[in-house]
Short mmCIF file of C-alpha atoms in Angstrom, two decimals:
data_model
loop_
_atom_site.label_atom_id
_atom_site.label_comp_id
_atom_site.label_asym_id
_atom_site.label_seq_id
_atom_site.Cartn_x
_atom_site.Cartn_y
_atom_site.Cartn_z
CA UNK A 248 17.59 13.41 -17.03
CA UNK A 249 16.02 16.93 -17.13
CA UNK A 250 12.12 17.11 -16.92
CA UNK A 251 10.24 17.53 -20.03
CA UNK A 252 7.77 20.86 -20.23
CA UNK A 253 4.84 17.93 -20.07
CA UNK A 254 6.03 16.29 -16.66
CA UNK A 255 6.63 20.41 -15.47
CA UNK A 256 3.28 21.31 -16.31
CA UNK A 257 1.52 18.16 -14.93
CA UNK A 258 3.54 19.02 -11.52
CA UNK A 259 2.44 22.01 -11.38
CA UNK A 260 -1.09 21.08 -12.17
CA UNK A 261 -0.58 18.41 -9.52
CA UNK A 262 0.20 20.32 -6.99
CA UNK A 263 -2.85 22.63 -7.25
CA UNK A 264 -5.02 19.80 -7.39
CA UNK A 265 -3.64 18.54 -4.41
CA UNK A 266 -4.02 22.15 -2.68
CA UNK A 267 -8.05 22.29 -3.49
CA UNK A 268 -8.30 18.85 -2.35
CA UNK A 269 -6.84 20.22 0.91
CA UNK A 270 -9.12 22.98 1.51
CA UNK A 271 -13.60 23.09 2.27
CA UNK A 272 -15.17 23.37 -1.48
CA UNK A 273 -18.52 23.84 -1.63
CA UNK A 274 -20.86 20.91 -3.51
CA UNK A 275 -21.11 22.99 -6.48
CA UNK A 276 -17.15 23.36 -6.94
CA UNK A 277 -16.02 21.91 -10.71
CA UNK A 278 -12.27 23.20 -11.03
CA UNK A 279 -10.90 20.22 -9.21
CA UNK A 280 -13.07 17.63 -10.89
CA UNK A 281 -11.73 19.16 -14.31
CA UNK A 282 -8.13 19.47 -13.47
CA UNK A 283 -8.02 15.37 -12.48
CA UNK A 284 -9.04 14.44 -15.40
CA UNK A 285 -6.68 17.05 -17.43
CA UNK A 286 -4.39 15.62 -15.40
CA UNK A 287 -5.48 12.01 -16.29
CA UNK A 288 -4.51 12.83 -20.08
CA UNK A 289 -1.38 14.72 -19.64
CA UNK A 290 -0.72 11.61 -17.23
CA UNK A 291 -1.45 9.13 -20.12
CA UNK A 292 0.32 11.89 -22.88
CA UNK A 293 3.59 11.30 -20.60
CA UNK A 294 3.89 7.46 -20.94
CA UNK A 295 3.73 7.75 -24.07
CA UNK A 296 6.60 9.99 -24.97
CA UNK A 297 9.91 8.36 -25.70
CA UNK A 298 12.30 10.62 -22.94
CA UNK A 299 9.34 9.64 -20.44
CA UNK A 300 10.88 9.60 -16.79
CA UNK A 301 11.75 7.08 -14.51
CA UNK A 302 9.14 4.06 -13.66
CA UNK A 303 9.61 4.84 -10.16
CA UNK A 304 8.19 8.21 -10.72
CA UNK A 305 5.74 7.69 -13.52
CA UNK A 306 3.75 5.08 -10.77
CA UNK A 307 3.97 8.05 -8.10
CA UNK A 308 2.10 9.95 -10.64
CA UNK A 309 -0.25 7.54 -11.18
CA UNK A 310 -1.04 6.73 -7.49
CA UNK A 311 -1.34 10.91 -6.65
CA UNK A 312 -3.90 10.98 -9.74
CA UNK A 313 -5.83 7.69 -8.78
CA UNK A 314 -5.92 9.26 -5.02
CA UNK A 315 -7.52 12.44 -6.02
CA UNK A 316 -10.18 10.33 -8.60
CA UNK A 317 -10.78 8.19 -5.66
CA UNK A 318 -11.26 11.09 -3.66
CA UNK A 319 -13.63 12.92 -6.04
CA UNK A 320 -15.79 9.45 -6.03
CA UNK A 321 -16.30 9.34 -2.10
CA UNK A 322 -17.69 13.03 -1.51
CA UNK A 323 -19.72 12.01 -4.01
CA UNK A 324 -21.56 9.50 -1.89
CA UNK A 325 -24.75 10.06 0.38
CA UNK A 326 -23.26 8.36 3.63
CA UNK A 327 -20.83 9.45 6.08
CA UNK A 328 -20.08 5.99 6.70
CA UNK A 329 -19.69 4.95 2.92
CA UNK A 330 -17.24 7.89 2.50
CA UNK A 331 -15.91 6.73 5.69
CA UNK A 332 -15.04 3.70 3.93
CA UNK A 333 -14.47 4.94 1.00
CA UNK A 334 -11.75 7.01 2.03
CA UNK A 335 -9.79 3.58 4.13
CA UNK A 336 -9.40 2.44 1.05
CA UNK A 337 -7.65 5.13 -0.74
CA UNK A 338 -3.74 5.22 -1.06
CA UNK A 339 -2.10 8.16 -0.79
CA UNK A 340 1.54 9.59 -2.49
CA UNK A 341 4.50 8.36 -0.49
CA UNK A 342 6.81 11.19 -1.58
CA UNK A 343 6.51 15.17 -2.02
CA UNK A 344 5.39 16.66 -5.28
CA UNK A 345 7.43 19.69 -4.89
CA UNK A 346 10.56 20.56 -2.85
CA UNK A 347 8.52 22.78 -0.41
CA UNK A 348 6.48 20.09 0.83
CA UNK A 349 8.05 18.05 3.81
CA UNK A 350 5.24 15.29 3.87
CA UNK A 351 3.42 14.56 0.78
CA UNK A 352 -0.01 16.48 0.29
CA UNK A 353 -1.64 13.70 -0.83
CA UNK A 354 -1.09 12.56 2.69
CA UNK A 355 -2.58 15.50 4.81
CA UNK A 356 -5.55 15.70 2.49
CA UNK A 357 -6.11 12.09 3.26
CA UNK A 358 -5.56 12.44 7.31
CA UNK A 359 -8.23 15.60 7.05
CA UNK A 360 -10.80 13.68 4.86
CA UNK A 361 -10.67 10.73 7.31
CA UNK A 362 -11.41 13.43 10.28
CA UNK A 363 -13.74 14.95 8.20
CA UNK A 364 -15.93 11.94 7.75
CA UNK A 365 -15.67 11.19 11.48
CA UNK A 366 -16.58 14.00 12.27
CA UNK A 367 -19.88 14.28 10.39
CA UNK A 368 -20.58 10.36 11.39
CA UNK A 369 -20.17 12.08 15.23
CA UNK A 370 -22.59 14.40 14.42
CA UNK A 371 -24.98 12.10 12.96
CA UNK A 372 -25.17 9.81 16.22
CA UNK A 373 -24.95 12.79 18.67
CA UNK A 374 -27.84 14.56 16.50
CA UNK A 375 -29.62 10.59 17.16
CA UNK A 376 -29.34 10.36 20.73
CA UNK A 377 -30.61 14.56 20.66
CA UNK A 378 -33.61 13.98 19.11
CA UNK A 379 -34.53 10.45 20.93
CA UNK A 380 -33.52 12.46 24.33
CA UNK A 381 -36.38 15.03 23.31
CA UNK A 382 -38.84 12.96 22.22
CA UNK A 383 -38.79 10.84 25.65
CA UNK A 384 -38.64 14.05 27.75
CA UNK A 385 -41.79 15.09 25.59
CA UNK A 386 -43.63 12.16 26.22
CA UNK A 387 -42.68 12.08 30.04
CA UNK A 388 -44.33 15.55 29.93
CA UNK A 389 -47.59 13.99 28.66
CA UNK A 390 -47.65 11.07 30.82
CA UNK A 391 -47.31 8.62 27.63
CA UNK A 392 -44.43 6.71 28.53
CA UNK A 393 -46.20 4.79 31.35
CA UNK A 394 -49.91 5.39 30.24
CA UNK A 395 -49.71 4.63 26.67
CA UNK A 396 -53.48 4.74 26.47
CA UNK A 397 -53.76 8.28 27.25
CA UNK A 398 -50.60 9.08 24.94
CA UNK A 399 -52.15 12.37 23.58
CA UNK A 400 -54.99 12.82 25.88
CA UNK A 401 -55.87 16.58 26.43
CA UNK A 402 -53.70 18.38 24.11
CA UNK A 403 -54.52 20.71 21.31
CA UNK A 404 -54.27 19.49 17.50
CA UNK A 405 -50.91 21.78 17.41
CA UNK A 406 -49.42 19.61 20.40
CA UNK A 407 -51.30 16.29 18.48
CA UNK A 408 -48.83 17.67 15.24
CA UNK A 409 -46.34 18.10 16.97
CA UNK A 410 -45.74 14.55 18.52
CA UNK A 411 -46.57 12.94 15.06
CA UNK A 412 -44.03 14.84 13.64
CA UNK A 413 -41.25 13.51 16.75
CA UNK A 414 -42.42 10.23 16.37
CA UNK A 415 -41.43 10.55 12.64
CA UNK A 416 -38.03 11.95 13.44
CA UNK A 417 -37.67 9.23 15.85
CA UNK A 418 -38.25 6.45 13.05
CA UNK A 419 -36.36 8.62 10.77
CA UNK A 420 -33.40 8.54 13.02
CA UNK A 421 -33.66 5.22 14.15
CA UNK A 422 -33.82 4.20 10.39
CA UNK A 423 -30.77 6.21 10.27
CA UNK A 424 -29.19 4.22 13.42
CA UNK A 425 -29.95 1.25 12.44
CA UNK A 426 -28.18 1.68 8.64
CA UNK A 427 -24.97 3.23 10.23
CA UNK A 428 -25.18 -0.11 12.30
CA UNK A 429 -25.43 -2.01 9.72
CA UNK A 430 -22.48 0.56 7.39
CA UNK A 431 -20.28 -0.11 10.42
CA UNK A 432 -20.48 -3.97 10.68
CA UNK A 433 -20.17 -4.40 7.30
CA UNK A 434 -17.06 -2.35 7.49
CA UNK A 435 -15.58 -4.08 10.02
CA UNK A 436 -16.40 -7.47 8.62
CA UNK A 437 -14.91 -6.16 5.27
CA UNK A 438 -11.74 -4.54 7.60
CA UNK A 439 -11.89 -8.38 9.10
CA UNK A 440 -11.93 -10.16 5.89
CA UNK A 441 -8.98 -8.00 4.87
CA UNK A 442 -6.74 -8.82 7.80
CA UNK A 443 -6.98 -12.47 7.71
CA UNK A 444 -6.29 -12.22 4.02
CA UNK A 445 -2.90 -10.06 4.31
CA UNK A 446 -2.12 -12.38 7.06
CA UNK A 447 -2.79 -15.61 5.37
CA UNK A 448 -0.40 -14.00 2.21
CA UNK A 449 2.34 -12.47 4.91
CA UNK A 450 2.68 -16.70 5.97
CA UNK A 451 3.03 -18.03 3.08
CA UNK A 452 5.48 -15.75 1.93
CA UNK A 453 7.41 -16.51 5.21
CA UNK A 454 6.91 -20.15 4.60
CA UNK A 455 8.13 -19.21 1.04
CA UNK A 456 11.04 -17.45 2.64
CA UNK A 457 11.65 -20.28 5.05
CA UNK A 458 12.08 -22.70 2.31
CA UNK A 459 14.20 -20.53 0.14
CA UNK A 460 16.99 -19.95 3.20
CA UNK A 461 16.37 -23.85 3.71
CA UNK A 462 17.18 -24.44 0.32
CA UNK A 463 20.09 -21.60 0.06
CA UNK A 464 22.23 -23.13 3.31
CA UNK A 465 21.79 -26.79 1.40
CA UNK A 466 23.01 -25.57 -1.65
CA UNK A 467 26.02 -23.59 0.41
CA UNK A 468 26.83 -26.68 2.09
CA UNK A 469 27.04 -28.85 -0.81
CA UNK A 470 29.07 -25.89 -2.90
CA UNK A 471 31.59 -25.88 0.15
CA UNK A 472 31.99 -29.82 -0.35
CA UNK A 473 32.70 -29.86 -3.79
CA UNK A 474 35.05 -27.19 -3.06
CA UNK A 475 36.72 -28.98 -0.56
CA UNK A 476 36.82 -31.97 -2.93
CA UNK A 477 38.70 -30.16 -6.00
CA UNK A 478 40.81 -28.53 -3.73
CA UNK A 479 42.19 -32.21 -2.91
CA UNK A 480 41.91 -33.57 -6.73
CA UNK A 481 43.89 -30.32 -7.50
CA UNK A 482 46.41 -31.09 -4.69
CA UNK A 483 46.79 -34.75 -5.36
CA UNK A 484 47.24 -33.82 -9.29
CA UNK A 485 50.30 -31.18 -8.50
CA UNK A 486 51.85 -33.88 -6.27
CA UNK A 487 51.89 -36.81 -8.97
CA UNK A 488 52.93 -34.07 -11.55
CA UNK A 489 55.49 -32.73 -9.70
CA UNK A 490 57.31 -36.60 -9.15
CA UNK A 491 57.03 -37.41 -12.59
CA UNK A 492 58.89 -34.28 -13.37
CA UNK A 493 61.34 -35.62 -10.91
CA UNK A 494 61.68 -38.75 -12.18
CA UNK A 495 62.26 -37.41 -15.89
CA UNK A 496 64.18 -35.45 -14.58
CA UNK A 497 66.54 -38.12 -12.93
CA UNK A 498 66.59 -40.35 -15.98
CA UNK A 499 67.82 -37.54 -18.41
CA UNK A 500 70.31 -37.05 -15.77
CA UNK A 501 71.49 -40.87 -15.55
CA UNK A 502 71.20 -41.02 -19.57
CA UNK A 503 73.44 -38.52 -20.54
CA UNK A 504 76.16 -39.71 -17.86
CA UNK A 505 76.00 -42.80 -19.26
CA UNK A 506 75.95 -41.70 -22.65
CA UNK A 507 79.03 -39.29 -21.97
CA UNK A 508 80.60 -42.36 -20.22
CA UNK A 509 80.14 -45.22 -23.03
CA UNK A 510 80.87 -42.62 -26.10
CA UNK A 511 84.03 -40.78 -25.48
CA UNK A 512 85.07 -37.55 -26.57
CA UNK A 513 86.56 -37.87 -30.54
CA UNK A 514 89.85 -36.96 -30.51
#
């Protein structure tokens, strides 16, 4: 069945959405925040019409559009790690929107946001361990790191300013540390939790599988008795036909000569 000038035009739109979703917007960008949810109604518009297209397809749709919403949500966030996580849990398209594409969009954009958000969660720890490395190499220059008493001892009210302001970006970034720590435990408990529950479901629909062959070969094995069973009763049945036949047969025979014999021909 031929597209509809709906399904064209939310293709279309589609794939542009999916092309700024590929490319660095800045915070202040709106076009691909309104095109989702255009896309959202012509999206809804489409299920609605009676030539609509295949369910297969309509559900691609719909998990391209949820992606990009999804998508929209987790740059919204503060955290690197939260859009870290954000972004594990989003599920891409599984086939191309247009026949140019090789590998779906949806898919790239979702392999560069994860590097993305790696990347800046990098940066976040490396900028951590920079500023703890300066303040310690600032405070070996002052003699404070083994003579805490004397911590700012002989230094000007500029120098004084200055280490109150790295022992605030020390707190700041150990603050910092110690929520990422905390981001990144609870994702891997929550990664965890998520295993052991696709593996508990992934057994029981083996065991569910099991049983089902179990039963299957039972039921085959019983079908192939019966079988075997009226194949007999249908042999035995032919057999006893076939001698009555012959026997009917035989006594017709035997009549009729008698018959002939005790009535002659009339002369």
């Amino acid at each position: 069945m031929a597209a509809t000038r709906l399904e064209l035009n939310l293709m279309r739109l589609l794939s542009r959405c999916e092309a700024l979703a590929a490319e660095r917007r800045d915070p202040e960008e709106w076009r691909l925040e309104k095109y989702v949810a255009a896309l959202e109604d012509m999206l809804r518009e489409l299920k609605k019409q009676s030539s609509k297209p295949a369910p297969e397809l309509l559900n691609e749709y719909s998990r391209k559009v949820d992606f990009l919403k999804g998508l929209l949500e987790a740059e919204k966030l503060s955290s690197s790690t939260e859009k870290a996580l954000a972004n594990q849990f989003l599920a891409p398209g599984r086939t191309p929107t247009t026949a140019k594409e090789r590998t779906p969009a949806t898919k790239t954009v979702h392999l560069q946001t994860k590097a993305r958000c790696t990347g800046q969660m990098r940066s976040e720890l490396l900028g951590t361990v920079r500023s703890v490395l300066l303040l310690l190499l600032y405070r070996l220059k002052c003699k404070s790191l083994f003579f805490p008493s004397c911590s700012c001892r002989g230094l000007t009210s500029d120098e004084k300013q200055s280490a109150v302001e790295l022992d605030a970006v020390l707190q700041h970034h150990q603050d910092m540390q110690e929520k990422l720590a905390e981001e990144m435990l609870s994702l891997a408990r929550s990664l965890k939790n998520n295993t052991l529950a696709a593996q508990n479901v992934i057994k029981q629909d083996n065991q569910t599988l099991s049983h089902s062959l179990r039963m299957a070969d039972q039921n085959f094995e019983k079908l192939k008795d019966e079988s075997d069973r009226l194949e007999q009763h249908a042999k035995k049945s032919v057999n006893w036909l076939l001698w009555i036949m012959l026997i009917v047969v035989c006594f017709i025979f035997i009549s009729m000569i008698l018959f002939i014999r005790i009535f002659p021909k009339l002369k």
